[in-house]
Short mmCIF file of C-alpha atoms in Angstrom, two decimals:
data_model
loop_
_atom_site.label_atom_id
_atom_site.label_comp_id
_atom_site.label_asym_id
_atom_site.label_seq_id
_atom_site.Cartn_x
_atom_site.Cartn_y
_atom_site.Cartn_z
CA MET A 27 66.53 159.59 65.54
CA THR A 28 64.27 160.81 68.33
CA THR A 29 60.50 160.67 68.25
CA GLU A 30 60.40 164.46 68.01
CA GLN A 31 62.81 164.55 65.04
CA ALA A 32 60.85 161.88 63.20
CA GLU A 33 57.55 163.61 63.78
CA PRO A 34 57.81 166.26 61.02
CA ALA A 35 58.46 163.58 58.40
CA ARG A 36 55.48 161.50 59.51
CA HIS A 37 53.04 164.30 60.07
CA ASP A 38 51.48 164.82 56.64
CA ARG A 39 48.85 167.28 57.91
CA ARG A 40 51.29 169.89 59.15
CA TRP A 41 49.70 172.86 57.40
CA LYS A 42 46.25 172.01 58.71
CA ALA A 43 47.74 171.66 62.19
CA LEU A 44 49.40 175.05 61.72
CA ALA A 45 46.02 176.58 60.82
CA VAL A 46 44.63 175.20 64.09
CA CYS A 47 47.50 176.70 66.10
CA LEU A 48 47.24 180.09 64.38
CA THR A 49 43.47 180.27 64.86
CA ALA A 50 43.93 179.74 68.60
CA ALA A 51 46.75 182.29 68.64
CA PHE A 52 44.58 184.80 66.78
CA MET A 53 41.75 184.35 69.27
CA THR A 54 43.96 184.84 72.33
CA LEU A 55 45.86 187.81 70.89
CA LEU A 56 42.61 189.42 69.73
CA ASP A 57 41.42 189.46 73.34
CA THR A 58 44.25 191.81 74.27
CA SER A 59 42.59 194.63 72.29
CA ILE A 60 39.01 193.65 71.44
CA VAL A 61 37.83 194.58 74.95
CA ASN A 62 38.99 198.19 74.54
CA VAL A 63 35.86 199.34 72.76
CA ALA A 64 33.61 197.28 75.07
CA LEU A 65 34.67 199.10 78.25
CA PRO A 66 31.93 201.77 78.11
CA SER A 67 29.35 198.99 77.76
CA VAL A 68 30.92 197.10 80.69
CA GLU A 69 30.83 200.28 82.76
CA ARG A 70 27.11 200.75 82.10
CA GLY A 71 26.13 197.10 82.34
CA LEU A 72 28.00 196.22 85.54
CA ARG A 73 28.37 199.71 87.04
CA ALA A 74 32.09 199.06 87.01
CA SER A 75 34.53 201.53 88.53
CA THR A 76 37.56 202.95 86.74
CA ALA A 77 39.79 200.57 88.70
CA ASP A 78 37.63 197.61 87.61
CA LEU A 79 37.88 198.63 83.97
CA SER A 80 41.62 199.01 84.29
CA TRP A 81 41.98 195.47 85.64
CA VAL A 82 39.70 194.06 82.94
CA MET A 83 42.29 195.32 80.46
CA SER A 84 45.61 195.05 82.28
CA GLY A 85 44.86 191.88 84.25
CA TYR A 86 44.67 189.87 81.04
CA ALA A 87 48.03 191.18 79.83
CA LEU A 88 49.56 190.57 83.26
CA THR A 89 48.64 186.90 83.67
CA PHE A 90 49.30 186.29 79.95
CA GLY A 91 52.89 187.41 80.46
CA LEU A 92 53.33 185.49 83.72
CA ALA A 93 52.26 182.14 82.25
CA LEU A 94 54.39 182.13 79.09
CA VAL A 95 57.73 180.72 80.27
CA PRO A 96 56.35 178.10 82.74
CA ALA A 97 53.80 176.97 80.14
CA GLY A 98 56.47 176.74 77.46
CA ARG A 99 58.62 174.58 79.72
CA LEU A 100 55.59 172.46 80.65
CA GLY A 101 55.00 171.83 76.96
CA ASP A 102 58.63 170.81 76.49
CA LEU A 103 58.34 168.33 79.36
CA ARG A 104 54.83 166.96 79.14
CA GLY A 105 53.95 167.45 75.48
CA ARG A 106 52.89 170.49 73.48
CA ARG A 107 49.66 168.93 72.27
CA GLN A 108 48.46 168.22 75.81
CA THR A 109 49.42 171.66 77.07
CA PHE A 110 47.84 173.37 74.05
CA LEU A 111 44.55 171.47 74.55
CA ALA A 112 44.47 172.21 78.29
CA GLY A 113 45.09 175.92 77.68
CA LEU A 114 42.49 176.09 74.93
CA ALA A 115 39.82 174.36 77.04
CA LEU A 116 40.53 176.68 79.97
CA PHE A 117 40.47 179.76 77.72
CA THR A 118 37.10 178.78 76.25
CA LEU A 119 35.57 178.13 79.67
CA ALA A 120 37.00 181.38 81.06
CA SER A 121 35.52 183.28 78.08
CA ALA A 122 32.09 181.84 78.87
CA ALA A 123 32.52 182.78 82.54
CA CYS A 124 33.50 186.34 81.57
CA GLY A 125 30.35 186.69 79.48
CA LEU A 126 28.18 185.35 82.33
CA SER A 127 29.75 187.58 85.01
CA SER A 128 27.20 189.18 87.30
CA ASP A 129 29.46 191.93 88.62
CA ALA A 130 32.80 193.56 87.89
CA THR A 131 34.73 191.55 90.50
CA TRP A 132 33.86 188.25 88.83
CA LEU A 133 34.67 189.67 85.42
CA VAL A 134 38.14 190.74 86.59
CA LEU A 135 38.76 187.31 88.16
CA PHE A 136 37.79 185.42 85.03
CA ARG A 137 39.84 187.78 82.86
CA LEU A 138 42.88 186.83 84.96
CA VAL A 139 42.16 183.15 84.29
CA GLN A 140 41.58 183.89 80.61
CA GLY A 141 44.96 185.64 80.36
CA ALA A 142 46.80 182.77 82.08
CA SER A 143 45.22 180.23 79.72
CA ALA A 144 46.20 182.38 76.73
CA GLY A 145 49.75 182.28 78.10
CA MET A 146 49.56 178.47 78.07
CA ILE A 147 48.64 178.41 74.38
CA ALA A 148 51.08 180.96 72.96
CA PRO A 149 54.47 179.21 73.47
CA GLN A 150 53.09 175.92 72.18
CA THR A 151 52.37 177.56 68.83
CA SER A 152 55.98 178.61 68.18
CA ALA A 153 57.31 175.32 69.57
CA LEU A 154 54.99 173.25 67.37
CA ILE A 155 56.14 175.22 64.33
CA GLN A 156 59.74 174.30 65.19
CA GLN A 157 58.70 170.71 65.73
CA MET A 158 56.70 170.30 62.51
CA PHE A 159 58.72 172.38 60.03
CA GLN A 160 62.30 172.83 58.95
CA GLY A 161 64.25 175.17 56.66
CA PRO A 162 62.30 177.41 54.27
CA GLU A 163 58.99 175.82 55.33
CA ARG A 164 59.67 176.86 58.92
CA ALA A 165 60.34 180.43 57.78
CA ARG A 166 57.08 180.41 55.83
CA ALA A 167 55.18 179.09 58.88
CA PHE A 168 56.67 181.81 61.09
CA GLY A 169 55.66 184.29 58.40
CA MET A 170 52.06 183.16 58.79
CA MET A 171 52.40 183.49 62.56
CA GLY A 172 53.71 187.02 62.07
CA SER A 173 50.65 187.82 59.94
CA THR A 174 48.45 186.49 62.74
CA ILE A 175 50.15 188.71 65.33
CA GLY A 176 49.90 191.83 63.19
CA ILE A 177 46.30 191.30 62.09
CA SER A 178 45.01 190.34 65.55
CA THR A 179 46.62 193.42 67.08
CA ALA A 180 45.06 195.74 64.50
CA VAL A 181 41.56 194.31 64.05
CA GLY A 182 40.68 193.94 67.75
CA PRO A 183 38.98 197.37 67.97
CA LEU A 184 37.11 196.70 64.70
CA ALA A 185 35.89 193.28 65.84
CA GLY A 186 34.79 194.71 69.18
CA GLY A 187 32.99 197.60 67.50
CA LEU A 188 31.13 195.25 65.16
CA LEU A 189 30.03 192.97 68.02
CA ILE A 190 28.91 195.87 70.23
CA GLN A 191 26.96 197.45 67.37
CA ALA A 192 25.33 194.17 66.37
CA SER A 193 24.31 193.12 69.89
CA GLY A 194 23.53 196.56 71.32
CA GLY A 195 22.07 197.25 74.72
CA VAL A 196 23.80 197.38 78.07
CA ASP A 197 24.80 193.71 77.75
CA GLY A 198 26.41 194.07 74.33
CA TRP A 199 29.87 193.65 75.89
CA ARG A 200 29.10 190.02 76.75
CA TRP A 201 29.31 189.01 73.10
CA VAL A 202 32.95 190.13 73.00
CA PHE A 203 33.55 187.04 75.17
CA TYR A 204 30.83 184.74 73.84
CA VAL A 205 32.30 184.92 70.34
CA ASN A 206 35.22 182.81 71.61
CA LEU A 207 32.95 179.84 72.46
CA PRO A 208 32.19 178.43 68.99
CA ILE A 209 35.73 179.19 67.84
CA GLY A 210 37.26 177.55 70.89
CA VAL A 211 35.14 174.39 70.58
CA ALA A 212 35.85 174.05 66.86
CA VAL A 213 39.60 174.57 67.32
CA PHE A 214 39.70 172.09 70.22
CA CYS A 215 38.03 169.37 68.11
CA ALA A 216 40.38 170.05 65.19
CA ALA A 217 43.43 170.05 67.50
CA LEU A 218 42.47 166.63 68.89
CA LYS A 219 42.63 165.26 65.35
CA LEU A 220 45.52 167.18 63.81
CA LEU A 221 48.18 168.10 66.35
CA PRO A 222 51.16 165.70 66.71
CA ARG A 223 50.92 163.38 69.69
CA SER A 224 54.60 162.88 70.57
CA LEU A 225 56.03 164.10 73.84
CA ALA A 226 58.51 166.90 73.25
CA SER A 227 61.10 165.80 75.80
CA PRO A 228 62.26 162.23 75.06
CA GLY A 229 64.80 160.35 77.09
CA ARG A 230 65.32 160.77 80.79
CA SER A 231 62.62 162.34 82.93
CA GLU A 232 63.23 165.96 83.88
CA GLY A 233 61.68 167.71 86.85
CA PHE A 234 59.78 170.97 86.82
CA ASP A 235 61.76 173.85 88.33
CA VAL A 236 59.23 175.17 90.89
CA PRO A 237 61.62 177.62 92.63
CA GLY A 238 62.55 178.99 89.20
CA VAL A 239 58.87 179.47 88.38
CA LEU A 240 58.28 181.37 91.64
CA LEU A 241 61.35 183.61 91.22
CA LEU A 242 60.60 184.40 87.57
CA GLY A 243 56.89 184.86 88.21
CA THR A 244 57.32 187.28 91.10
CA GLY A 245 60.09 189.14 89.22
CA VAL A 246 57.96 189.59 86.11
CA LEU A 247 54.94 190.52 88.25
CA ALA A 248 56.92 193.23 90.06
CA LEU A 249 58.16 194.52 86.71
CA MET A 250 54.81 194.54 84.88
CA LEU A 251 52.49 195.78 87.65
CA PRO A 252 53.70 199.41 87.67
CA LEU A 253 53.79 199.37 83.85
CA VAL A 254 50.27 198.11 83.23
CA GLN A 255 48.86 200.24 86.07
CA GLU A 256 50.87 203.36 85.26
CA GLN A 257 47.79 205.53 84.66
CA GLN A 258 45.73 204.11 87.52
CA TRP A 259 48.27 204.06 90.36
CA GLN A 260 48.97 207.65 91.20
CA GLY A 261 52.27 208.82 92.67
CA HIS A 262 55.81 207.53 92.30
CA LEU A 263 55.79 204.79 94.94
CA LYS A 264 54.79 202.19 92.33
CA TRP A 265 58.22 202.52 90.70
CA ALA A 266 59.81 201.11 93.86
CA LEU A 267 58.73 197.72 92.49
CA LEU A 268 61.30 198.00 89.69
CA PRO A 269 64.40 197.47 91.88
CA VAL A 270 62.48 194.67 93.64
CA SER A 271 61.94 193.12 90.22
CA ALA A 272 65.63 193.50 89.35
CA GLY A 273 66.61 191.69 92.55
CA LEU A 274 64.17 188.85 91.96
CA LEU A 275 65.24 188.39 88.36
CA ALA A 276 68.90 188.41 89.40
CA ALA A 277 68.08 185.71 91.96
CA PHE A 278 66.28 183.76 89.23
CA TRP A 279 69.37 183.96 86.99
CA ALA A 280 71.63 182.77 89.83
CA TRP A 281 69.25 179.91 90.65
CA GLU A 282 69.09 178.77 87.02
CA ARG A 283 72.92 178.75 86.85
CA HIS A 284 72.95 176.70 90.07
CA GLN A 285 70.50 174.23 88.53
CA GLY A 286 72.61 173.89 85.41
CA ARG A 287 75.89 173.40 87.32
CA HIS A 288 74.36 170.58 89.39
CA GLY A 289 72.92 168.76 86.38
CA ARG A 290 69.30 169.60 87.13
CA ALA A 291 66.85 170.79 84.48
CA PRO A 292 66.34 174.58 84.77
CA LEU A 293 63.17 176.42 83.86
CA VAL A 294 65.15 178.38 81.24
CA ASP A 295 68.34 176.91 79.82
CA LEU A 296 70.68 179.90 80.13
CA ARG A 297 72.81 178.48 77.33
CA LEU A 298 70.12 179.85 75.01
CA PHE A 299 71.49 183.33 75.69
CA SER A 300 74.93 182.27 74.48
CA LEU A 301 73.31 181.99 71.05
CA ARG A 302 73.73 185.49 69.63
CA SER A 303 70.78 184.98 67.27
CA PHE A 304 68.49 184.25 70.23
CA SER A 305 69.70 186.91 72.69
CA LEU A 306 69.82 189.70 70.09
CA GLY A 307 66.52 188.68 68.53
CA ALA A 308 64.74 188.50 71.89
CA LEU A 309 66.03 191.95 72.88
CA LEU A 310 65.10 193.43 69.52
CA SER A 311 61.61 191.93 69.79
CA LEU A 312 61.14 193.38 73.29
CA VAL A 313 62.12 196.87 72.12
CA TYR A 314 60.10 196.72 68.89
CA PHE A 315 56.90 195.64 70.65
CA GLY A 316 57.41 198.59 72.99
CA GLY A 317 57.07 200.85 69.94
CA PHE A 318 54.64 199.40 67.44
CA THR A 319 51.85 198.17 69.76
CA THR A 320 51.50 201.64 71.27
CA LEU A 321 50.36 202.99 67.90
CA PHE A 322 46.87 201.53 68.32
CA PHE A 323 46.61 202.61 71.94
CA VAL A 324 47.13 206.32 71.27
CA TYR A 325 45.64 206.38 67.75
CA THR A 326 42.34 204.79 68.83
CA LEU A 327 42.11 207.14 71.83
CA PHE A 328 42.77 210.11 69.55
CA LEU A 329 40.09 209.11 67.04
CA GLN A 330 37.40 208.34 69.62
CA ASN A 331 38.05 210.95 72.30
CA GLY A 332 39.64 213.68 70.17
CA MET A 333 37.87 213.38 66.81
CA GLY A 334 34.53 211.95 67.95
CA TYR A 335 34.79 208.69 65.99
CA GLY A 336 32.60 205.81 67.08
CA ALA A 337 34.08 202.45 68.10
CA LEU A 338 33.36 200.89 64.71
CA ALA A 339 34.81 203.80 62.72
CA ALA A 340 37.93 203.84 64.89
CA GLY A 341 38.34 200.11 64.38
CA LEU A 342 37.98 200.43 60.61
CA SER A 343 40.69 203.07 60.62
CA SER A 344 43.21 200.45 61.77
CA MET A 345 42.50 198.10 58.87
CA PRO A 346 45.22 199.43 56.52
CA PHE A 347 47.83 198.41 59.09
CA ALA A 348 46.29 194.94 59.39
CA ALA A 349 46.25 194.45 55.62
CA GLY A 350 49.84 195.66 55.27
CA SER A 351 50.99 193.46 58.15
CA ALA A 352 49.48 190.35 56.56
CA ALA A 353 51.15 191.08 53.22
CA GLY A 354 54.49 191.99 54.80
CA ALA A 355 54.61 188.90 57.02
CA ALA A 356 53.79 186.59 54.10
CA ALA A 357 56.59 188.14 52.05
CA GLY A 358 58.95 188.12 55.04
CA GLY A 359 58.47 184.39 55.52
CA ARG A 360 59.66 183.79 51.95
CA LEU A 361 62.51 186.32 51.93
CA VAL A 362 64.14 185.86 55.35
CA VAL A 363 66.21 182.85 54.29
CA ARG A 364 67.73 184.95 51.50
CA PHE A 365 68.20 188.32 53.20
CA GLY A 366 68.38 187.54 56.94
CA ARG A 367 68.80 190.51 59.29
CA LYS A 368 68.81 192.97 56.37
CA LEU A 369 65.10 192.24 55.92
CA VAL A 370 64.42 193.15 59.57
CA ILE A 371 66.31 196.43 59.07
CA ALA A 372 64.20 197.22 56.00
CA GLY A 373 61.04 196.45 57.96
CA LEU A 374 61.99 198.66 60.90
CA CYS A 375 62.82 201.56 58.57
CA THR A 376 59.45 201.17 56.84
CA VAL A 377 57.59 201.15 60.18
CA ALA A 378 59.37 204.33 61.31
CA VAL A 379 58.61 206.10 58.01
CA GLY A 380 54.97 204.98 58.14
CA MET A 381 54.50 206.26 61.68
CA LEU A 382 56.10 209.56 60.73
CA GLY A 383 53.56 209.69 57.92
CA VAL A 384 50.72 209.24 60.41
CA ALA A 385 52.10 212.11 62.53
CA ALA A 386 52.34 214.28 59.39
CA ALA A 387 48.76 213.38 58.36
CA VAL A 388 47.47 214.47 61.77
CA HIS A 389 49.28 217.78 61.36
CA TRP A 390 48.32 218.55 57.74
CA VAL A 391 44.76 217.17 57.69
CA PRO A 392 43.00 218.38 60.85
CA GLY A 393 39.45 217.27 61.55
CA ARG A 394 37.51 214.08 60.93
CA GLY A 395 39.20 213.38 57.59
CA VAL A 396 42.42 212.43 59.36
CA ALA A 397 41.74 208.68 59.17
CA TRP A 398 41.67 208.82 55.36
CA ALA A 399 44.90 210.82 55.29
CA ALA A 400 46.59 208.35 57.63
CA ALA A 401 45.47 205.23 55.72
CA LEU A 402 48.46 205.06 53.36
CA PRO A 403 51.10 205.64 56.08
CA LEU A 404 49.38 203.00 58.20
CA LEU A 405 49.52 200.57 55.28
CA ALA A 406 53.27 201.22 54.95
CA ALA A 407 53.80 200.78 58.70
CA GLY A 408 51.87 197.49 58.56
CA ILE A 409 54.01 196.17 55.70
CA GLY A 410 57.12 197.12 57.67
CA SER A 411 55.79 195.39 60.78
CA GLY A 412 55.18 192.21 58.82
CA LEU A 413 58.74 192.36 57.49
CA THR A 414 60.00 192.74 61.06
CA ILE A 415 58.09 190.34 63.32
CA SER A 416 58.09 187.08 61.37
CA PRO A 417 61.69 187.29 60.03
CA ASN A 418 62.97 188.25 63.50
CA THR A 419 61.11 185.30 65.05
CA THR A 420 62.57 182.94 62.45
CA LEU A 421 66.10 184.25 63.01
CA THR A 422 65.75 184.28 66.81
CA LEU A 423 64.63 180.64 67.07
CA SER A 424 66.68 179.28 64.15
CA LEU A 425 69.44 177.72 66.30
CA VAL A 426 67.34 176.81 69.34
CA PRO A 427 67.14 173.03 69.97
CA VAL A 428 63.62 171.81 69.26
CA ARG A 429 63.39 170.16 72.69
CA ARG A 430 63.80 173.64 74.24
CA GLY A 431 61.46 175.32 71.78
CA GLY A 432 58.60 175.86 74.22
CA ALA A 433 60.69 177.57 76.89
CA ALA A 434 62.52 179.63 74.24
CA GLY A 435 59.23 180.71 72.71
CA GLY A 436 57.95 181.60 76.17
CA VAL A 437 61.00 183.78 76.84
CA LEU A 438 60.61 185.51 73.47
CA GLN A 439 56.91 186.22 73.98
CA THR A 440 57.37 187.28 77.61
CA GLY A 441 59.75 189.93 76.30
CA GLN A 442 57.08 191.02 73.83
CA ARG A 443 54.49 191.39 76.60
CA ILE A 444 56.92 193.32 78.81
CA GLY A 445 57.88 195.52 75.87
CA SER A 446 54.25 196.26 75.07
CA ALA A 447 53.47 197.15 78.69
CA ALA A 448 56.53 199.39 78.99
CA GLY A 449 55.80 201.06 75.65
CA VAL A 450 52.17 201.78 76.52
CA ALA A 451 53.29 203.23 79.88
CA ALA A 452 55.91 205.49 78.26
CA VAL A 453 53.93 206.58 75.21
CA GLY A 454 50.72 206.86 77.22
CA SER A 455 52.43 209.17 79.73
CA VAL A 456 53.63 211.44 76.93
CA TYR A 457 50.21 211.42 75.25
CA PHE A 458 48.22 212.23 78.40
CA ALA A 459 50.73 214.84 79.56
CA HIS A 460 50.42 216.78 76.30
CA LEU A 461 46.67 216.22 76.23
CA ALA A 462 46.39 218.06 79.52
CA HIS A 463 48.84 220.82 78.61
CA PRO A 464 47.89 222.50 76.29
CA GLY A 465 45.06 220.04 75.64
CA ASN A 466 45.28 219.65 71.84
CA PRO A 467 44.55 215.98 70.92
CA ALA A 468 46.47 216.22 67.62
CA THR A 469 49.57 217.58 69.36
CA ALA A 470 49.32 214.91 72.04
CA LEU A 471 49.12 212.19 69.38
CA GLN A 472 52.10 213.59 67.49
CA TYR A 473 54.30 213.60 70.60
CA GLY A 474 53.11 210.09 71.46
CA LEU A 475 53.97 208.86 67.97
CA LEU A 476 57.39 210.51 68.08
CA THR A 477 58.08 208.67 71.34
CA ALA A 478 57.03 205.38 69.74
CA ILE A 479 59.27 206.11 66.73
CA ALA A 480 62.22 206.74 69.06
CA ILE A 481 61.67 203.28 70.56
CA ILE A 482 61.56 201.71 67.08
CA LEU A 483 64.78 203.51 66.13
CA LEU A 484 66.40 201.88 69.17
CA ALA A 485 65.35 198.49 67.77
CA LEU A 486 66.81 199.56 64.43
CA ALA A 487 70.14 200.40 66.10
CA LEU A 488 70.21 196.88 67.60
CA ALA A 489 69.59 195.34 64.18
CA PHE A 490 72.37 197.41 62.59
CA ALA A 491 74.75 196.45 65.41
CA ASP A 492 74.02 192.77 64.79
CA LEU A 493 74.52 193.15 61.04
CA ARG A 494 77.84 194.93 61.58
CA GLU A 495 78.99 192.25 64.02
CA ARG A 496 78.18 189.53 61.49
CA ARG A 497 80.34 191.30 58.90
CA VAL A 498 83.26 191.99 61.25
CA ARG A 499 83.32 188.54 62.87
CA PRO A 500 84.77 186.64 59.83
CA GLN A 501 87.55 189.25 59.53
CA ARG A 502 88.41 188.80 63.23
CA GLU A 503 88.50 185.03 62.80
CA GLU A 504 90.80 185.39 59.77
CA LYS A 505 93.17 187.62 61.78
CA ARG A 506 93.24 185.13 64.68
CA GLU A 507 93.97 182.28 62.27
CA ALA A 508 96.77 184.28 60.60
CA ALA A 509 98.26 185.08 64.03
CA ARG A 510 98.24 181.39 64.97
CA GLU A 511 100.00 180.44 61.73
CA SER A 512 102.68 183.09 62.23
CA VAL A 513 103.62 181.78 65.70
#
């Protein structure tokens, strides 16, 4: 039995260690959206330009996505505890530097560092769950992680609004970053005590695939840049980066196959994609994140710019989704072992119905009362999201070897970041186009939501295809066996 396999049996503080991991994950995911409502304060306090504000937001998402796979592999090779602690320390220091920034250029730079350090932390969380838990307990732990993802995504605007209102003044935005300091220090101290110490890659020493990192990093960068900067980079020339990205990612795939054929350790073990549960689950996750995360982007813009809501009121309006997501993810963690992919299908259907309900509420209840009318549909969409994210994560990583858990988690979460960026670009384009012509915010929101629903229905089609394949596969195997016996 390897050190890694023995670790879950010896580690009697697994649930406390999980709480440490999820607190760090919550903090890093919260920073993807909490800054939204602080941008006007940043603009006033630092006299930041529109381009600066754009990079404060998109730069974090960009470096977050770039760091995930290399950091996951680093955790597999050098130990998840060490990589988690290094990422957490860097994230806390970068948060302090963001808050102390004297001009917009420094703020953008430190946000890039903050995003990269968040990308170091994220894959360690899913890998540590695989390392510490098995069976139904693993599903329950992934359910708690799903709750963390859903809640952090939804409450970011609320948390930012509360901090801005409490601190006030032109420097109120600084507390959006300072709030990470006590949390980061407390989590770091707890992680030193609670996280398992074993290295995640026992046996022979494996090298770090530097060419693979460069090919994947530049490929993902070329893919994400035009997506995250879609509104800021005018013209169509930016889309020329997409074929460049395709070429780089194809070169990465060829290089990883070359590494595998010659017995060298690749950055991403391509055999993972031969696991149908992993490849289908990763694709479904990418598509789903392209739909559901865009809800808060267009809905918050609609409430603040279209309906005149303040930052705090707009943040409070997202709370039904957060509450529903927490409840749905907790239930999903218990039910996924019993229902499998059917539970994901039920969740996706519920999300689509909930978002249709939001679109209907905007149509039937015009004016400032729209947030109350949309509360129940948002609650339903949140429950559906909880029943989608955590069960899909459990199913996607169920057959992945634990020693490859960090890299696999990095691939899964990179897809989520790419999906979110692509979804915001697509839904944002529809929203702003209809906002300009004819200029009705409610109509623009409805078209944006319908675009997001179409993306979610694509994820639903993938889930149905997988379910059908699982049903047909045993019949095919029976026919092949009967044919062999008849020969």
